[in-house]
Coordinates of C-alpha atoms in Angstrom, one line a residue:
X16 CA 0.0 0.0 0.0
X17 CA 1.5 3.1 -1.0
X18 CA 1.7 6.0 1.4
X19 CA -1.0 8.2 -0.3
X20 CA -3.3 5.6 -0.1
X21 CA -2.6 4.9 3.4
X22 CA -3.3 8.4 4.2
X23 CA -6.5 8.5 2.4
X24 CA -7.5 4.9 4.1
X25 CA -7.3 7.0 7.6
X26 CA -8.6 10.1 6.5
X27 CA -11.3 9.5 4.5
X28 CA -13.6 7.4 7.5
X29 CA -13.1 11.0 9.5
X30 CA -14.4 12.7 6.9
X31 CA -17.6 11.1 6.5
X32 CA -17.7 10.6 9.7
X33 CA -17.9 14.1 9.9
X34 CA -20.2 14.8 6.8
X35 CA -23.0 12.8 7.3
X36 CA -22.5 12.3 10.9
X37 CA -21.1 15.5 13.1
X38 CA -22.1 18.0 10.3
X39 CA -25.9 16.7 10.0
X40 CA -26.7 16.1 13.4
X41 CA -24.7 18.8 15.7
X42 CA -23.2 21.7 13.5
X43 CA -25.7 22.2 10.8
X44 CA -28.2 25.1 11.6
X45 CA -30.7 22.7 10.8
X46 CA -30.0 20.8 14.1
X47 CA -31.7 22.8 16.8
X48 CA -34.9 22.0 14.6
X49 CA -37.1 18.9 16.2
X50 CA -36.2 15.9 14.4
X51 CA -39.5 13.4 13.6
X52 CA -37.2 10.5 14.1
X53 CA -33.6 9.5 15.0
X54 CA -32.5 8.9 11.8
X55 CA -34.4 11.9 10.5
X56 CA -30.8 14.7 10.6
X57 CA -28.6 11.7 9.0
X58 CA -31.0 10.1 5.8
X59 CA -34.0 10.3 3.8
X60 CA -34.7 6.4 4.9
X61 CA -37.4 7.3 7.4
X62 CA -39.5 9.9 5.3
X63 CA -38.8 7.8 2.5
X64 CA -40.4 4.7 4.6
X65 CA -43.6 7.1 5.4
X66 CA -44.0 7.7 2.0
X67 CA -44.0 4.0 0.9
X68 CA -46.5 3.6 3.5
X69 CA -48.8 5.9 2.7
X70 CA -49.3 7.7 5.7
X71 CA -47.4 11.4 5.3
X72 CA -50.5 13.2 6.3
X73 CA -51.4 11.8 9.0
X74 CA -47.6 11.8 10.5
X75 CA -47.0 15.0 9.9
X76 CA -50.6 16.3 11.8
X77 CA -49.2 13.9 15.1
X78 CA -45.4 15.2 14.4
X79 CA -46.3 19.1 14.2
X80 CA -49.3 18.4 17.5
X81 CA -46.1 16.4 19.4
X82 CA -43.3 18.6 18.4
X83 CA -44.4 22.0 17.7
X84 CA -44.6 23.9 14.3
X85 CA -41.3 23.1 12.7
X86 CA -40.2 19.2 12.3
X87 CA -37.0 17.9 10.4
X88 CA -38.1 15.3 8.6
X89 CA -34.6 14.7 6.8
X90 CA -31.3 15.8 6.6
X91 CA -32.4 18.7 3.5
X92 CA -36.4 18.7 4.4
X93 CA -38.4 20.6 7.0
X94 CA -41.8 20.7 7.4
X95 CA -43.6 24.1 8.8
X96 CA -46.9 24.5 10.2
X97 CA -47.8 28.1 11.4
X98 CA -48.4 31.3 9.5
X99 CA -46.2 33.9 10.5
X100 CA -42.5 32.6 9.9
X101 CA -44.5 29.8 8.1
X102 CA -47.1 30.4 5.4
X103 CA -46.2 34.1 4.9
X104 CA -42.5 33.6 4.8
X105 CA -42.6 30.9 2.5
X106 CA -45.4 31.1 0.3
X107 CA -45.5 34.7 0.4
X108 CA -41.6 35.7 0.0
X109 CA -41.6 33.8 -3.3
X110 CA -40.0 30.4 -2.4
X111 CA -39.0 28.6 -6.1
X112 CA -41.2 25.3 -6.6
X113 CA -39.0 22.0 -5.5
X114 CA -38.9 19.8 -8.6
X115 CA -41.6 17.3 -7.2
X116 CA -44.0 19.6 -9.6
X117 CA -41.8 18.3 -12.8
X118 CA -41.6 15.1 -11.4
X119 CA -45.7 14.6 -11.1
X120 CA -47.0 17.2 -13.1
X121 CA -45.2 17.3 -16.7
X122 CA -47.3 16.3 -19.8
X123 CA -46.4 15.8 -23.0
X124 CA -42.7 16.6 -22.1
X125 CA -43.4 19.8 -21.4
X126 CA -43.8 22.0 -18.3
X127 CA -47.2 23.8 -17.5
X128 CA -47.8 26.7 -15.1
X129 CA -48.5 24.5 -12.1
X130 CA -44.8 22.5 -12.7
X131 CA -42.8 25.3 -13.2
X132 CA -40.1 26.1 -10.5
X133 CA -38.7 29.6 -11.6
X134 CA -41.1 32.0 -10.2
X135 CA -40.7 34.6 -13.0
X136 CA -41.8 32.2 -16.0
X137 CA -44.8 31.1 -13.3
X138 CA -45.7 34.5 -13.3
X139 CA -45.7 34.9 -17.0
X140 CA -47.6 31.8 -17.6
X141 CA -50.0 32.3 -15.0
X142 CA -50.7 36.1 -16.5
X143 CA -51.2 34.8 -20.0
X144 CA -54.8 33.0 -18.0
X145 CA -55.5 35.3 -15.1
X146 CA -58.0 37.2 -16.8
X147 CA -60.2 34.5 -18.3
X148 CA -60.3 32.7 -14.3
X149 CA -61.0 36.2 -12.6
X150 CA -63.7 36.3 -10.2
X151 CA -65.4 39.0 -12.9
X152 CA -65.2 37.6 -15.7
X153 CA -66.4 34.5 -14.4
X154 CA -69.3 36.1 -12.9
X155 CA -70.1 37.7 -16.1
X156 CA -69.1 35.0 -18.5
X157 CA -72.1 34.7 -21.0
X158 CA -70.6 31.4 -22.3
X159 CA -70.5 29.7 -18.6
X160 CA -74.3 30.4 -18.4
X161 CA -74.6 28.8 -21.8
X162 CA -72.6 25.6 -20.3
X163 CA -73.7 26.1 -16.5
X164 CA -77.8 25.4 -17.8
X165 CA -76.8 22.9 -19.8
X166 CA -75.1 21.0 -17.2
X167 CA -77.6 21.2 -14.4
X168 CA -80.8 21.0 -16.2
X169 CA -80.0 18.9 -19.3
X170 CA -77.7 16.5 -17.6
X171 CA -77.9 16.0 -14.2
X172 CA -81.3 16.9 -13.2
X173 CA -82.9 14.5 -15.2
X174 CA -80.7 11.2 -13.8
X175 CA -81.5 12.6 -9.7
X176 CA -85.5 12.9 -11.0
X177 CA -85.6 9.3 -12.4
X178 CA -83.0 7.5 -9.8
X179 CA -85.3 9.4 -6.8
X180 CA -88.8 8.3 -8.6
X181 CA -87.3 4.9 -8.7
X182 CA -86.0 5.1 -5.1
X183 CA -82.6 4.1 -6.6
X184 CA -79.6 5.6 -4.8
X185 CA -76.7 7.6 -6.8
X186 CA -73.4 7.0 -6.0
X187 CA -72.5 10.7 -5.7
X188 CA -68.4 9.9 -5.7
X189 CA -68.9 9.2 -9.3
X190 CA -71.7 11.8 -10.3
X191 CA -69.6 14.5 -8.4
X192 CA -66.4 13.7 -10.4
X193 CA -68.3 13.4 -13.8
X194 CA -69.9 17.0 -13.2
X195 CA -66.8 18.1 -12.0
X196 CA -65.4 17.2 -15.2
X197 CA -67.9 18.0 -17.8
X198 CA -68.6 21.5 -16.1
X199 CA -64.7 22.0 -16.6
X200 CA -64.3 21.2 -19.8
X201 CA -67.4 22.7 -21.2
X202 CA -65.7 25.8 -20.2
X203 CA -62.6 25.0 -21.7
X204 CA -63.4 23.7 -24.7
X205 CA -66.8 24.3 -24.9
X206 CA -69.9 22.3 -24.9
X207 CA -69.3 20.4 -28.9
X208 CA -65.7 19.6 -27.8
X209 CA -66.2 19.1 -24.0
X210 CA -66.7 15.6 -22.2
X211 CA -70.3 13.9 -21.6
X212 CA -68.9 11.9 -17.9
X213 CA -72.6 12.8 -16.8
X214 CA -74.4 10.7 -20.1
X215 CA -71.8 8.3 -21.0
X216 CA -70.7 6.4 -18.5
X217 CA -68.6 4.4 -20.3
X218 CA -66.2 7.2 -21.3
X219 CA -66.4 8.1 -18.0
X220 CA -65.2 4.6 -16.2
X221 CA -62.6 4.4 -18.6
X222 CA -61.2 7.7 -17.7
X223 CA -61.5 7.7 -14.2
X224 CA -59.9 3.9 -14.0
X225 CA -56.8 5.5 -15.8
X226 CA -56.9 8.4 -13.3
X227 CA -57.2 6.3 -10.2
X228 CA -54.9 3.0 -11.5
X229 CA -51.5 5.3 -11.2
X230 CA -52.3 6.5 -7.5
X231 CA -50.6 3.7 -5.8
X232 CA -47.7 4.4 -8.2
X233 CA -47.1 7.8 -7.3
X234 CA -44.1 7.2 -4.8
X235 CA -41.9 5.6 -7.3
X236 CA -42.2 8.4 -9.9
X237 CA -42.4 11.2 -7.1
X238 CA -39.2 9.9 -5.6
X239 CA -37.2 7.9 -7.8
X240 CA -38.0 9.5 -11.1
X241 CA -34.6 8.5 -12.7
X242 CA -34.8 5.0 -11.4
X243 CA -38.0 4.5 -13.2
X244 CA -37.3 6.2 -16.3
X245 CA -33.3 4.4 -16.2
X246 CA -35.3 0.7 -16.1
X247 CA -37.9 1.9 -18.1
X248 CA -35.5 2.1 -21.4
X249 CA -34.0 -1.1 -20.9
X250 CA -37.5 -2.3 -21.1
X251 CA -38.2 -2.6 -17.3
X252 CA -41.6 -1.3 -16.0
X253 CA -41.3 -0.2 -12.1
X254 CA -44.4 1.2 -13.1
X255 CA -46.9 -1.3 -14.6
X256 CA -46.9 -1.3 -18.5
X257 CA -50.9 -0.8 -18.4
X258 CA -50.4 2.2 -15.8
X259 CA -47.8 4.1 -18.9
X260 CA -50.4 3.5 -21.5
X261 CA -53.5 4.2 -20.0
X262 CA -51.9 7.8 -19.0
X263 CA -50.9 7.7 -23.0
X264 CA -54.8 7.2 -23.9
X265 CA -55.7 9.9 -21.5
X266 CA -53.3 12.7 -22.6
X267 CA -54.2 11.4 -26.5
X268 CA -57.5 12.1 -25.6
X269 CA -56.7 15.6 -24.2
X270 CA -54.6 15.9 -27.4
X271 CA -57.1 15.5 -29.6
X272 CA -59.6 18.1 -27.9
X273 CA -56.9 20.9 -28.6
X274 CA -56.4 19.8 -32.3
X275 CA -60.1 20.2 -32.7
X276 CA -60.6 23.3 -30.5
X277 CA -57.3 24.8 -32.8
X278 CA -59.5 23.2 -35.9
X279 CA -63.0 25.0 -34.7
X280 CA -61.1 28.3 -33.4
X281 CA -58.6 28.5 -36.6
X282 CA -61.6 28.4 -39.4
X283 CA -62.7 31.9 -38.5
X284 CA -66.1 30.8 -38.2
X285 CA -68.1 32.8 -35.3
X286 CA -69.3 29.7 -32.7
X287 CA -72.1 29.6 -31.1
X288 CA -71.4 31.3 -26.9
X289 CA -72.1 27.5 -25.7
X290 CA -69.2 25.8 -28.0
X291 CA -66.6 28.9 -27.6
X292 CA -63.3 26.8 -26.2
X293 CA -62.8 29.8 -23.6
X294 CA -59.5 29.6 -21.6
X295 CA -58.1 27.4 -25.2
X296 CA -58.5 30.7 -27.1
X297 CA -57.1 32.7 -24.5
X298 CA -54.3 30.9 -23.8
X299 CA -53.6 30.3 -27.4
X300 CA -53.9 34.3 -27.9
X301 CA -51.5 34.9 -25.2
X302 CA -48.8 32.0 -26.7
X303 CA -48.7 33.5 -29.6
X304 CA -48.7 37.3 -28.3
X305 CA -45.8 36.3 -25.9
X306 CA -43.4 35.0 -28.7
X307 CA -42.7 35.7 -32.5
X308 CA -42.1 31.8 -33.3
X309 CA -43.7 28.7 -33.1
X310 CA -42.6 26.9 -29.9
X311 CA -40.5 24.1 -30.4
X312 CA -43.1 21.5 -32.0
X313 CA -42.2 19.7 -35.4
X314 CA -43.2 21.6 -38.4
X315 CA -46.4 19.9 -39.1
X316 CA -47.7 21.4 -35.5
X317 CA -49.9 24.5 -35.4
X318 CA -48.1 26.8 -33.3
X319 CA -47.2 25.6 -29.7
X320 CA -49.8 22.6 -30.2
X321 CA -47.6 20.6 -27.1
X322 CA -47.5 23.8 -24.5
X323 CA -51.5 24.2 -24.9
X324 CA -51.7 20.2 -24.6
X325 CA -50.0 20.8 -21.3
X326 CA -51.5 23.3 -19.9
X327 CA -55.1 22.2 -20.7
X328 CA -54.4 18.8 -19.5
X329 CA -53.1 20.0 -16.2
X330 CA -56.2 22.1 -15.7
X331 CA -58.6 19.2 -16.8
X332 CA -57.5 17.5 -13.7
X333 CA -57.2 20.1 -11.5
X334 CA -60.4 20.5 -11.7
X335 CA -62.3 17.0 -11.6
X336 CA -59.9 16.0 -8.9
X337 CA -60.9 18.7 -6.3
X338 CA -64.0 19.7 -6.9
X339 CA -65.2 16.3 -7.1
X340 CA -63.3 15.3 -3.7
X341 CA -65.3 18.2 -2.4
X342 CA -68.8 17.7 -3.6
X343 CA -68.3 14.0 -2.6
X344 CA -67.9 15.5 1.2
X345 CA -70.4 18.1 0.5
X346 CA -72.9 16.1 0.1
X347 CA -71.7 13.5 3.0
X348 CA -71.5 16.2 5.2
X349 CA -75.4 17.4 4.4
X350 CA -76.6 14.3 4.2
X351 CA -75.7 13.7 8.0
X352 CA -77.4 17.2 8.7
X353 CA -80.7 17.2 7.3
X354 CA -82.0 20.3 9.4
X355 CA -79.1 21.9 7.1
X356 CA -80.0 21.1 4.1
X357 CA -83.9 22.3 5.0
X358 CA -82.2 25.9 6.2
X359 CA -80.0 26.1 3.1
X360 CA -83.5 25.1 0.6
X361 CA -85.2 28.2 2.4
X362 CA -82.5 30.5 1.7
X363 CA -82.3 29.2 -2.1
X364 CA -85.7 29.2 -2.7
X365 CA -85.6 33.3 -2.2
X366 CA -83.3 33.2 -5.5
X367 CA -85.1 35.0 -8.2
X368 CA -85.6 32.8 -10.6
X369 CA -85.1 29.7 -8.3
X370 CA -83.4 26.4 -9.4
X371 CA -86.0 24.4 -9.4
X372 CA -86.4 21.3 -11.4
X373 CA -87.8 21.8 -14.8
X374 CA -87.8 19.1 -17.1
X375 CA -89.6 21.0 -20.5
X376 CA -86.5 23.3 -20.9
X377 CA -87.8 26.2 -19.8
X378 CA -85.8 26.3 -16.3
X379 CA -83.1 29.5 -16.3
X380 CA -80.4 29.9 -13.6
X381 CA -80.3 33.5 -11.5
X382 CA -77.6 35.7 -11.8
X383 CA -74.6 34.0 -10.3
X384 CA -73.7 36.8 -8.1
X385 CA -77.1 36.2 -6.6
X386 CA -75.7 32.2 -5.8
X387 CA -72.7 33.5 -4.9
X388 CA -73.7 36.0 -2.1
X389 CA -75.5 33.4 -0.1
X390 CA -73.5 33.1 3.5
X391 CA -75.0 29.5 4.6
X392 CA -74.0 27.9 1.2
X393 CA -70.7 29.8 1.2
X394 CA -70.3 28.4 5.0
X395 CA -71.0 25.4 4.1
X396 CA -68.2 24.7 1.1
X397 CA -65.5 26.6 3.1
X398 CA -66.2 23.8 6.0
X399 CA -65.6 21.1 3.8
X400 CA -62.6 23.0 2.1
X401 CA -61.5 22.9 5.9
X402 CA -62.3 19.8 6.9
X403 CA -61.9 17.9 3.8
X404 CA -59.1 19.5 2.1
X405 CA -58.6 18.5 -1.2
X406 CA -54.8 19.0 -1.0
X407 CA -53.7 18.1 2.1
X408 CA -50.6 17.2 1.6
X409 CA -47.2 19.3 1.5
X410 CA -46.7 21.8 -1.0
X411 CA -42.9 21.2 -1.3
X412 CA -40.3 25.0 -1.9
X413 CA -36.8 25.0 -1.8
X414 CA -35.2 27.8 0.3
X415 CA -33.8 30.7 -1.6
X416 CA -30.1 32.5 -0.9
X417 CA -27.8 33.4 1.4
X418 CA -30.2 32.3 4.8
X419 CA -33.9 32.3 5.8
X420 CA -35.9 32.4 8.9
X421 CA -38.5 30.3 9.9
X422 CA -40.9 29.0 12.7
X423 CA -38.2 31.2 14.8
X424 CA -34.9 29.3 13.6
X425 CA -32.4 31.5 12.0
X426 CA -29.6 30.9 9.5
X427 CA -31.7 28.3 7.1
X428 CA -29.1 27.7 4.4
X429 CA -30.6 27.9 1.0
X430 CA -31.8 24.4 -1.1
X431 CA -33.2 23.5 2.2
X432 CA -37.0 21.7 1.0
X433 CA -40.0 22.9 3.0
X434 CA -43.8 22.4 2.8
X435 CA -46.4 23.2 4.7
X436 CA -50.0 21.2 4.1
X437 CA -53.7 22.4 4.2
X438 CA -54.2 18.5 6.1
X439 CA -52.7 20.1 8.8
X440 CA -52.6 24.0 9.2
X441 CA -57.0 23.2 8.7
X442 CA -56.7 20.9 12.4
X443 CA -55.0 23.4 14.9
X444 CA -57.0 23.6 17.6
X445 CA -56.1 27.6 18.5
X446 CA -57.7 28.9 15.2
X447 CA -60.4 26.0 14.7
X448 CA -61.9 25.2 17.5
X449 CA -62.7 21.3 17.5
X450 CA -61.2 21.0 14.0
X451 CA -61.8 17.2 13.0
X452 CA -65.7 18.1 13.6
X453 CA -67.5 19.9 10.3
X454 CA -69.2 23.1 11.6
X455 CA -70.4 25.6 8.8
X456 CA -71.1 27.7 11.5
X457 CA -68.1 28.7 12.5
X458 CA -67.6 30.8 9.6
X459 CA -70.7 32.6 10.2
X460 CA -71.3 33.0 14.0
X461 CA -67.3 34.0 14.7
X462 CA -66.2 37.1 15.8
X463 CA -64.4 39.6 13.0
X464 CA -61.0 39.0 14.5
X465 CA -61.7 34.7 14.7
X466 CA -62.9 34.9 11.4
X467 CA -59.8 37.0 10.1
X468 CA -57.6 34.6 11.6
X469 CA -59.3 31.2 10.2
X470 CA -59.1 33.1 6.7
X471 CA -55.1 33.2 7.3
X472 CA -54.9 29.8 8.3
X473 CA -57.0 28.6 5.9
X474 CA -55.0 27.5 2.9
X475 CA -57.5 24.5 0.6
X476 CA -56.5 27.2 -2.1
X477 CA -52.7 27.8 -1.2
X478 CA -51.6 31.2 -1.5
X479 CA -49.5 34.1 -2.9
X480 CA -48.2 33.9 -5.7
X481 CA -49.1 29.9 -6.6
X482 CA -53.0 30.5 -5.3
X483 CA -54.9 27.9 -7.3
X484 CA -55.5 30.3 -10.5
X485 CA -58.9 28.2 -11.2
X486 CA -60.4 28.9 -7.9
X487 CA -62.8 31.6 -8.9
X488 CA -64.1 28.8 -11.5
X489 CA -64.7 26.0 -8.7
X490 CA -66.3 28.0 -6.3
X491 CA -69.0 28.9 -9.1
X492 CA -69.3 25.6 -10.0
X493 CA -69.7 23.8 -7.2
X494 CA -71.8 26.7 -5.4
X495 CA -74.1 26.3 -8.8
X496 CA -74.5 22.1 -8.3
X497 CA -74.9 22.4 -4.2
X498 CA -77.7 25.3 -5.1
X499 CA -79.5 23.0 -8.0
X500 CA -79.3 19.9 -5.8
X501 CA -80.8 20.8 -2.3
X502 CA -83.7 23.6 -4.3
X503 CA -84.9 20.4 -5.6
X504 CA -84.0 17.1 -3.2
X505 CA -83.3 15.6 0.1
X506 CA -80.6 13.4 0.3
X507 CA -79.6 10.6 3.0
X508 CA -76.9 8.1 3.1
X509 CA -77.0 4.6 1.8
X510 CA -73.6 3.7 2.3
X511 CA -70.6 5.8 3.1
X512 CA -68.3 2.7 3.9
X513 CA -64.6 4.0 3.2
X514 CA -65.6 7.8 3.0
X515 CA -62.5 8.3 5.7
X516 CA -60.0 10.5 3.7
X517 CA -57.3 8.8 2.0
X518 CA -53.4 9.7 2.1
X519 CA -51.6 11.7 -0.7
X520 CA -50.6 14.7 -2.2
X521 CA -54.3 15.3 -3.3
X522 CA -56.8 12.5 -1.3
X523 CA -60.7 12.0 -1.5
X524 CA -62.5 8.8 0.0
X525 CA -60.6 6.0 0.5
X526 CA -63.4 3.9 -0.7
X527 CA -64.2 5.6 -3.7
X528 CA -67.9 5.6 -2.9
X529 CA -70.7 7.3 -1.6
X530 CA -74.3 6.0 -1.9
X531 CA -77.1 8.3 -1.7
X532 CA -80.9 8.2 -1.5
X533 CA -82.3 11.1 -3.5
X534 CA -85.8 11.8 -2.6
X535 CA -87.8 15.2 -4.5
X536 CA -88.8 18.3 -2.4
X537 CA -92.9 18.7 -2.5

């Protein structure tokens, strides 16, 4: 053994004794922070081993209630849970995306708004849509009326009037998702071009088994992405072969709604306000005002064909995902509370015209301002935005340059990854009292300064400069089905077996079910 290698044979076991050792667990700044296990300031094993579990959410809500509003759950991760020094600081001082977003969220090989990590093209992107998703021009959209009637009184009316005159319950997980989807997409690509989940429910249980099939996937693309896609091109699938090309038939499918919404909108011909593919054309507009060229597709494609693809798809399931997590508790939640929904029916029956069933086409909606301005029914899907959150998982940044501050611990070196999570900001006790219990209520009966802080802490939407840009578009929505639904029914359950909230990044009912009895209002 020569002399050099000797040396290095002695030197080198202090130096990694003292990088991953000494370094990680007393002289980093990171640890004074709590630790959520032993092992927690020397690997990524235990958080890893969470993760594989399934059970991140509900760790970190006993972690941050044992430990306090800070936790290390790794040698590079923290999670936060408190506003000031936690939400503000983070959310609010323009933390960059951790690349979990590329990881989950690409399509077609191309980053959408929600994906991207550098804040300044995030703000560009989300600029080129603001306008179409703002609270006004939703309210005023002439088109969304079009789609909105169509929805409610062509499509879904009709199946609650037969399934309650044959005393046949609805399974509501299903009808929320397919309204959720069909209200979406009507929007954005108008009512020829949009989906049918409500008629055809074979389209439907196609799409929604490709949705759900690649859940139980997620941790091996979230966490080992190159692992995945290394064994994948010597013709290993960690990831079942099925799972890769169902989520091929879905974004074809997505695909070939923006060729023929770029067909429809590239003729010149004026569409009727029902079929006008809404955020498509602005988005389109705003592509093409943004840049001189093409994008970066082949030839043959109309300009930036694969960036639209993206973006639309991204939104598509955005929006079936939540909002039809959160009409699935809406309606669990009312259906436990009868006397509620009798309260909410008189309030909606002063809405001028009201939404009552009409099945010889004549029925028109009120103004949506007028559903919008109704406290009970605005109560009542905060609650289950609270409760029921349909992200409640971490929303993962990566510290910025030189140091940071938070939850009171100074000197955070930068690349440090930290999330917060709406599962658990929504359950501390000090802002909501008896927060696992569903009380509309306490958005109504509080005190200005209670309220004011429950608005801080309450995060279903995130917030600052990533707030869910399609928020404005939800809350219409599923204010407009919640209206439609109790003006004209009762409900009660049938069977709610595995409506307990599953684990993940986004999570609805574990069970995928919820049976309903609808029965008509006399």
């Amino acid at each position: 053994m020569t002399p050099t290698i000797y040396l290095v044979s002695l030197i080198l076991p202090f130096i990694l004794l003292y990088q991953y050792i000494l370094l990680p667990l007393f002289l980093s700044p990171l640890s004074k922070i709590p630790a959520a296990n032993p092992l927690s300031p020397i690997t990524n094993l235990w958080i890893l081993y969470i993760r594989w579990r399934n059970i991140e959410n509900q760790t970190l809500l006993r972690l941050h209630q044992k430990l306090g509003p800070i936790v290390r759950l790794a040698p590079n991760e923290l999670s936060v849970n408190c506003y000031e020094g936690g939400l503000k600081t983070i959310y609010g001082g323009g933390f960059a995306k951790d690349e979990f977003y590329v990881r989950r969220f690409v399509n077609y090989g191309k980053v959408n708004m929600l994906c991207m990590t550098d804040n300044k093209a995030h703000g560009l992107r989300r600029r080129m849509l603001s306008s179409v998703y703002s609270k006004s021009s939703i309210m005023s959209s002439a088109s969304l009326r079009v789609t909105s009637r169509n929805m409610l009184f062509d499509r879904l009316l009709p199946q609650l009037v037969k399934s309650a005159e044959a005393g046949k319950p609805v399974d509501v997980f299903k009808l929320s998702y397919a309204y959720s989807m069909d209200s979406f997409m009507a929007f954005q690509f108008g009512l020829k071009l949009g989906s049918n989940f409500l008629l055809d429910t074979k389209e439907r249980d196609w799409y929604m088994d490709a949705f759900f099939g690649r859940r139980q996937w997620y941790f091996w693309s979230d966490n080992f992405s190159g692992l995945v896609g290394g064994l994948l091109r010597v013709g290993i699938h960690l990831v079942p072969k099925w799972i890769t090309i169902a989520n091929h038939e879905a974004a074809d499918w997505i695909l070939k709604k923006c060729d023929l919404a770029e067909e429809m909108v590239s003729s010149g011909e004026e569409l009727p306000v029902g079929d006008v593919p809404t955020p498509y054309v602005q988005e389109r507009a705003a592509f093409r005002k943004a840049s001189g060229d093409g994008g970066d597709g082949a030839p043959e494609d109309y300009p930036y064909r694969w960036e639209l693809a993206s973006e639309m798809y991204d939104h598509k399931a955005a929006a079936m995902e939540t909002s039809g997590d959160t009409l699935t508790y809406i309606f669990y939640e009312m259906s436990r509370h009868p006397e509620l929904q009798k309260k909410l029916r008189d309030e909606l029956l002063k809405l001028d015209p009201p939404l009552k069933c009409s099945l010889e086409g004549d029925a028109e909606l009120p103004e949506f301002k007028a559903v919008d301005d109704i406290p009970l029914l605005g109560a009542i899907l905060q609650e289950t935005l609270r409760r029921w959150a349909p992200v409640p998982g971490g929303q993962p940044r990566v510290t910025p340059p030189p140091v940071c501050s938070l939850a009171g611990y100074d000197n955070i070196p930068p690349g440090v990854k930290v999330h917060s999570s709406a599962g658990v900001l929504h359950r501390n006790p000090e802002v909501f009292p008896n927060p696992e219990e569903w009380t509309p209520d306490r958005w109504l009966d509080s005190s200005d300064k209670q309220t004011s802080e429950m608005n801080r802490w309450f995060w279903a939407w995130s917030s600052g400069g990533t707030t869910c840009l399609g928020n404005n578009f939800a809350t219409n929505s599923m204010k407009l089905v919640i209206a439609t639904v109790y003006s004209n029914f009762t409900t009660k359950i049938v069977d709610a077996k595995g409506i307990e909230q599953d684990e993940g990044y986004t999570a609805g009912p574990r069970g995928s079910k919820l049976m309903l009895q609808f029965d008509r209002v006399k």
